[in-house]
Tab-separated table of N, CA and C in Angstrom:
chain	number	residue	atom	x	y	z
A	275	MET	N	62.106	92.064	98.470
A	275	MET	CA	63.565	92.217	99.760
A	275	MET	C	62.618	93.585	99.887
A	276	SER	N	62.556	93.999	101.543
A	276	SER	CA	62.514	95.023	102.366
A	276	SER	C	63.768	96.625	101.986
A	277	ASN	N	62.338	98.011	102.019
A	277	ASN	CA	64.021	98.294	102.181
A	277	ASN	C	64.720	98.553	103.233
A	278	THR	N	63.849	98.377	104.835
A	278	THR	CA	63.647	98.611	105.763
A	278	THR	C	65.335	98.138	106.038
A	279	ASN	N	65.965	97.739	105.688
A	279	ASN	CA	67.416	96.496	105.764
A	279	ASN	C	68.002	97.379	105.036
A	280	ARG	N	68.332	98.050	104.405
A	280	ARG	CA	68.764	98.186	102.893
A	280	ARG	C	69.673	99.923	103.889
A	281	ILE	N	71.079	99.348	103.279
A	281	ILE	CA	71.694	100.494	103.967
A	281	ILE	C	72.910	100.718	102.456
A	282	LEU	N	73.359	102.319	102.461
A	282	LEU	CA	73.893	103.007	101.563
A	282	LEU	C	75.213	102.594	102.436
A	283	PRO	N	76.826	102.736	101.375
A	283	PRO	CA	77.856	102.586	101.766
A	283	PRO	C	78.163	103.981	102.472
A	284	LEU	N	77.787	105.573	102.156
A	284	LEU	CA	78.394	105.813	103.174
A	284	LEU	C	77.366	106.456	104.866
A	285	GLU	N	76.539	105.840	104.976
A	285	GLU	CA	75.269	105.666	105.549
A	285	GLU	C	76.170	104.542	106.488
A	286	LEU	N	77.230	103.563	105.661
A	286	LEU	CA	77.820	102.489	107.015
A	286	LEU	C	78.824	103.149	107.081
A	287	ILE	N	79.754	103.768	106.242
A	287	ILE	CA	81.387	104.423	106.825
A	287	ILE	C	80.639	106.287	107.786
A	288	ASP	N	78.832	106.692	107.815
A	288	ASP	CA	78.973	107.379	108.451
A	288	ASP	C	78.618	106.615	110.301
A	289	LYS	N	78.090	105.347	110.088
A	289	LYS	CA	78.143	105.316	111.237
A	289	LYS	C	79.873	104.617	112.049
A	290	ALA	N	80.375	104.837	111.207
A	290	ALA	CA	81.666	103.937	112.237
A	290	ALA	C	82.512	104.970	112.723
A	291	ILE	N	82.386	106.581	112.054
A	291	ILE	CA	82.905	108.234	112.481
A	291	ILE	C	83.124	107.704	114.100
A	292	GLY	N	84.301	107.680	115.281
A	292	GLY	CA	84.530	107.830	116.179
A	292	GLY	C	85.108	105.689	116.766
A	293	SER	N	84.996	105.222	115.893
A	293	SER	CA	85.341	103.895	116.214
A	293	SER	C	86.581	103.682	115.164
A	294	SER	N	87.066	102.296	115.871
A	294	SER	CA	87.853	101.848	114.955
A	294	SER	C	87.795	101.663	113.486
A	295	ILE	N	88.901	101.283	112.715
A	295	ILE	CA	88.871	101.031	110.842
A	295	ILE	C	89.953	100.279	110.632
A	296	TRP	N	90.093	99.037	109.775
A	296	TRP	CA	91.113	98.068	109.301
A	296	TRP	C	90.671	98.535	107.500
A	297	ILE	N	91.642	99.714	107.402
A	297	ILE	CA	91.829	100.190	106.387
A	297	ILE	C	92.504	99.098	104.839
A	298	LEU	N	91.930	98.545	104.349
A	298	LEU	CA	93.105	97.967	103.166
A	298	LEU	C	93.588	98.797	101.431
A	299	MET	N	95.192	99.471	102.029
A	299	MET	CA	94.972	100.199	100.587
A	299	MET	C	95.543	99.047	99.266
A	300	ARG	N	94.991	100.360	98.005
A	300	ARG	CA	95.523	99.453	96.853
A	300	ARG	C	97.454	99.055	96.994
A	301	GLY	N	97.724	98.329	96.039
A	301	GLY	CA	99.322	97.455	96.673
A	301	GLY	C	98.688	96.271	98.451
A	302	GLN	N	100.315	96.869	99.163
A	302	GLN	CA	99.793	95.658	99.621
A	302	GLN	C	100.239	96.656	101.623
A	303	THR	N	99.777	97.850	101.044
A	303	THR	CA	99.167	98.183	102.873
A	303	THR	C	98.066	98.510	102.989
A	304	GLU	N	97.801	98.419	104.907
A	304	GLU	CA	97.004	98.045	105.504
A	304	GLU	C	97.198	99.501	106.278
A	305	ILE	N	96.127	100.337	106.951
A	305	ILE	CA	96.411	100.857	107.738
A	305	ILE	C	95.142	101.188	109.118
A	306	VAL	N	95.158	100.701	110.484
A	306	VAL	CA	93.841	100.901	111.262
A	306	VAL	C	94.395	102.105	112.358
A	307	GLY	N	92.750	102.766	112.029
A	307	GLY	CA	92.832	104.427	113.051
A	307	GLY	C	91.167	104.265	113.647
A	308	ILE	N	91.584	105.392	113.548
A	308	ILE	CA	90.506	106.039	114.761
A	308	ILE	C	89.684	106.892	113.707
A	309	LEU	N	88.626	106.328	112.538
A	309	LEU	CA	88.531	107.256	112.224
A	309	LEU	C	87.382	108.469	112.619
A	310	ARG	N	87.954	109.633	111.809
A	310	ARG	CA	86.986	111.177	112.362
A	310	ARG	C	86.019	111.400	111.629
A	311	GLY	N	86.626	111.272	110.102
A	311	GLY	CA	85.872	111.138	109.366
A	311	GLY	C	85.884	111.167	108.000
A	312	PHE	N	84.824	111.935	106.572
A	312	PHE	CA	84.663	111.512	105.623
A	312	PHE	C	83.923	112.314	104.180
A	313	ASP	N	84.508	112.648	103.392
A	313	ASP	CA	84.005	112.414	102.155
A	313	ASP	C	83.192	111.646	100.968
A	314	ASP	N	82.221	112.807	100.284
A	314	ASP	CA	81.958	111.493	99.060
A	314	ASP	C	82.980	110.605	98.277
A	315	TYR	N	83.494	111.347	98.374
A	315	TYR	CA	85.270	110.517	97.835
A	315	TYR	C	86.285	110.097	98.415
A	316	VAL	N	85.378	108.948	99.894
A	316	VAL	CA	85.516	108.960	100.577
A	316	VAL	C	87.177	108.861	100.980
A	317	ASN	N	87.744	110.140	100.545
A	317	ASN	CA	88.600	110.520	101.738
A	317	ASN	C	88.064	110.070	102.858
A	318	LEU	N	89.731	109.518	103.993
A	318	LEU	CA	89.461	109.211	105.599
A	318	LEU	C	90.306	110.453	105.906
A	319	VAL	N	89.847	110.940	107.108
A	319	VAL	CA	90.400	111.292	107.664
A	319	VAL	C	90.559	110.265	109.384
A	320	LEU	N	91.950	110.186	109.368
A	320	LEU	CA	92.325	109.009	110.668
A	320	LEU	C	93.311	109.870	112.049
A	321	ASP	N	93.044	109.314	113.327
A	321	ASP	CA	93.217	109.707	114.391
A	321	ASP	C	94.308	108.100	114.815
A	322	ASP	N	94.854	108.601	115.391
A	322	ASP	CA	96.189	107.716	116.139
A	322	ASP	C	95.815	106.197	115.237
A	323	ALA	N	96.805	106.605	113.948
A	323	ALA	CA	96.339	105.052	112.930
A	323	ALA	C	97.820	104.847	113.078
A	324	VAL	N	97.956	102.601	112.809
A	324	VAL	CA	98.971	102.838	112.194
A	324	VAL	C	99.226	102.093	111.091
A	325	GLU	N	100.273	102.041	110.595
A	325	GLU	CA	100.162	101.634	109.201
A	325	GLU	C	101.386	100.969	109.203
A	326	TYR	N	101.358	99.443	108.362
A	326	TYR	CA	101.656	97.911	107.657
A	326	TYR	C	101.910	97.642	106.530
A	327	SER	N	102.961	97.129	106.665
A	327	SER	CA	103.492	97.274	104.948
A	327	SER	C	104.692	96.660	105.128
A	328	PRO	N	104.746	95.664	104.479
A	328	PRO	CA	106.195	94.181	104.026
A	328	PRO	C	107.245	95.599	103.598
A	329	ASP	N	108.571	95.241	103.949
A	329	ASP	CA	109.078	96.476	103.180
A	329	ASP	C	110.261	94.254	102.455
A	330	ARG	N	111.288	95.366	101.719
A	330	ARG	CA	111.864	94.896	100.787
A	330	ARG	C	112.200	93.142	100.683
A	331	ASN	N	111.763	92.884	102.253
A	331	ASN	CA	112.130	91.086	102.332
A	331	ASN	C	111.520	90.519	102.795
A	332	GLY	N	110.143	91.419	103.119
A	332	GLY	CA	108.995	90.854	103.115
A	332	GLY	C	108.500	90.744	104.249
A	333	THR	N	109.469	91.384	105.522
A	333	THR	CA	109.163	91.568	106.726
A	333	THR	C	108.124	92.143	106.602
A	334	ILE	N	107.356	92.363	107.750
A	334	ILE	CA	105.696	93.228	107.879
A	334	ILE	C	106.531	93.834	109.050
A	335	VAL	N	106.151	95.648	108.259
A	335	VAL	CA	106.992	96.522	109.259
A	335	VAL	C	105.534	98.073	109.910
A	336	ARG	N	105.761	97.573	111.348
A	336	ARG	CA	104.965	98.471	111.847
A	336	ARG	C	104.841	99.850	111.663
A	337	ARG	N	104.449	101.124	111.739
A	337	ARG	CA	104.755	102.185	111.893
A	337	ARG	C	103.784	102.893	112.127
A	338	GLN	N	103.368	104.233	113.571
A	338	GLN	CA	102.405	104.431	114.690
A	338	GLN	C	102.624	106.080	113.489
A	339	LEU	N	101.660	106.251	113.131
A	339	LEU	CA	101.999	107.652	112.869
A	339	LEU	C	101.578	109.124	113.545
A	340	ASN	N	102.033	109.317	114.476
A	340	ASN	CA	102.055	109.951	115.065
A	340	ASN	C	100.787	111.239	114.639
A	341	SER	N	100.168	111.710	113.667
A	341	SER	CA	99.018	112.675	113.572
A	341	SER	C	98.100	112.492	113.099
A	342	GLU	N	97.267	113.617	112.883
A	342	GLU	CA	95.724	113.109	111.900
A	342	GLU	C	96.253	112.884	110.096
A	343	LEU	N	95.783	111.870	110.071
A	343	LEU	CA	96.198	111.737	108.593
A	343	LEU	C	95.122	111.594	107.524
A	344	LEU	N	95.196	112.513	106.981
A	344	LEU	CA	94.011	112.337	105.264
A	344	LEU	C	95.079	110.962	104.463
A	345	LEU	N	93.743	110.240	103.865
A	345	LEU	CA	93.569	108.793	103.547
A	345	LEU	C	93.153	109.427	101.919
A	346	ASN	N	93.623	109.578	100.327
A	346	ASN	CA	92.635	109.362	99.735
A	346	ASN	C	91.921	108.552	98.799
A	347	GLY	N	90.687	108.657	98.830
A	347	GLY	CA	90.036	107.547	98.360
A	347	GLY	C	90.279	106.626	97.300
A	348	ASN	N	91.205	107.298	96.231
A	348	ASN	CA	91.306	106.458	95.031
A	348	ASN	C	92.055	105.603	95.573
A	349	HIS	N	92.797	105.940	96.759
A	349	HIS	CA	93.299	104.554	97.502
A	349	HIS	C	93.098	103.309	97.827
A	350	VAL	N	91.815	103.613	98.435
A	350	VAL	CA	91.573	103.076	99.421
A	350	VAL	C	90.357	101.594	98.553
A	351	ALA	N	91.345	100.175	99.407
A	351	ALA	CA	90.184	99.472	97.874
A	351	ALA	C	89.441	98.845	99.434
A	352	VAL	N	89.590	98.685	100.733
A	352	VAL	CA	88.573	97.775	101.616
A	352	VAL	C	88.359	98.954	102.847
A	353	LEU	N	87.027	98.518	103.432
A	353	LEU	CA	87.004	99.552	104.273
A	353	LEU	C	86.134	98.867	105.902
A	354	VAL	N	86.784	98.009	106.370
A	354	VAL	CA	86.042	97.378	107.860
A	354	VAL	C	86.175	98.075	108.762
A	355	PRO	N	84.934	97.854	108.968
A	355	PRO	CA	84.323	99.159	110.279
A	355	PRO	C	84.415	98.549	110.706
A	356	GLY	N	85.309	99.048	113.135
A	356	GLY	CA	84.847	98.402	113.756
A	356	GLY	C	86.170	97.147	113.971
A	357	GLY	N	86.821	97.571	112.667
A	357	GLY	CA	88.329	95.949	112.256
A	357	GLY	C	89.682	96.174	113.150
A	358	THR	N	89.984	95.637	113.658
A	358	THR	CA	91.520	96.024	113.359
A	358	THR	C	91.775	94.693	112.609
A	359	GLY	N	91.665	93.818	112.155
A	359	GLY	CA	92.277	93.154	111.297
A	359	GLY	C	91.802	91.922	111.506
A	360	PRO	N	91.710	90.769	110.469
A	360	PRO	CA	91.506	89.241	110.857
A	360	PRO	C	93.340	88.727	111.505
A	361	GLU	N	92.919	87.581	111.690
A	361	GLU	CA	94.300	86.277	112.558
A	361	GLU	C	95.509	86.492	111.050
A	362	ASP	N	94.744	85.743	109.734
A	362	ASP	CA	96.477	86.827	109.583
A	362	ASP	C	96.116	87.384	108.271
A	363	SER	N	96.344	89.166	108.661
A	363	SER	CA	96.302	89.895	108.153
A	363	SER	C	97.755	90.358	108.425
A	364	MET	N	98.139	91.172	107.469
A	364	MET	CA	99.502	91.622	108.189
A	364	MET	C	99.305	92.734	109.390
A	365	ALA	N	98.504	92.914	110.313
A	365	ALA	CA	98.303	93.847	111.290
A	365	ALA	C	98.012	93.530	112.316
A	366	SER	N	97.942	91.389	112.617
A	366	SER	CA	97.862	90.856	113.459
A	366	SER	C	99.107	90.161	113.541
A	367	GLN	N	99.855	89.638	111.995
A	367	GLN	CA	100.839	89.086	112.348
A	367	GLN	C	102.035	90.102	113.129
A	368	ALA	N	102.380	90.829	111.959
A	368	ALA	CA	103.112	92.142	112.494
A	368	ALA	C	102.609	92.628	114.184
A	369	ALA	N	101.754	93.264	114.946
A	369	ALA	CA	101.515	92.913	116.181
A	369	ALA	C	102.290	92.030	117.267
A	370	ALA	N	101.376	90.066	116.404
A	370	ALA	CA	102.410	89.658	117.317
A	370	ALA	C	103.749	89.406	117.532
A	371	ASN	N	104.289	89.606	116.440
A	371	ASN	CA	106.290	89.822	116.456
A	371	ASN	C	105.995	91.254	117.388
A	372	HIS	N	105.114	92.382	117.449
A	372	HIS	CA	106.026	93.679	118.327
A	372	HIS	C	105.446	93.212	119.786
A	373	SER	N	104.811	92.043	120.291
A	373	SER	CA	104.719	91.903	121.634
A	373	SER	C	105.610	90.725	121.533
């Protein structure tokens, strides 16, 4: 196997700076926003972020976060660079209900 195709995790995140990223947090929260920066601990800085999480009744609640956001890397489960969430994600369900 050639090393030319190998990419390190932090390199992948670095390529996503300035673009949309879909983040699945530990628990049931999903966040979509523009990645502005990160560090070696995968603490993330986002702009234009939207949080999707279920309320007590299981209804997905969409909350626009109107400031720069710092996410603790310990709570990040999955990063999808360029992602806005798959069709069956909480983000997509809430967006369909919001329009």
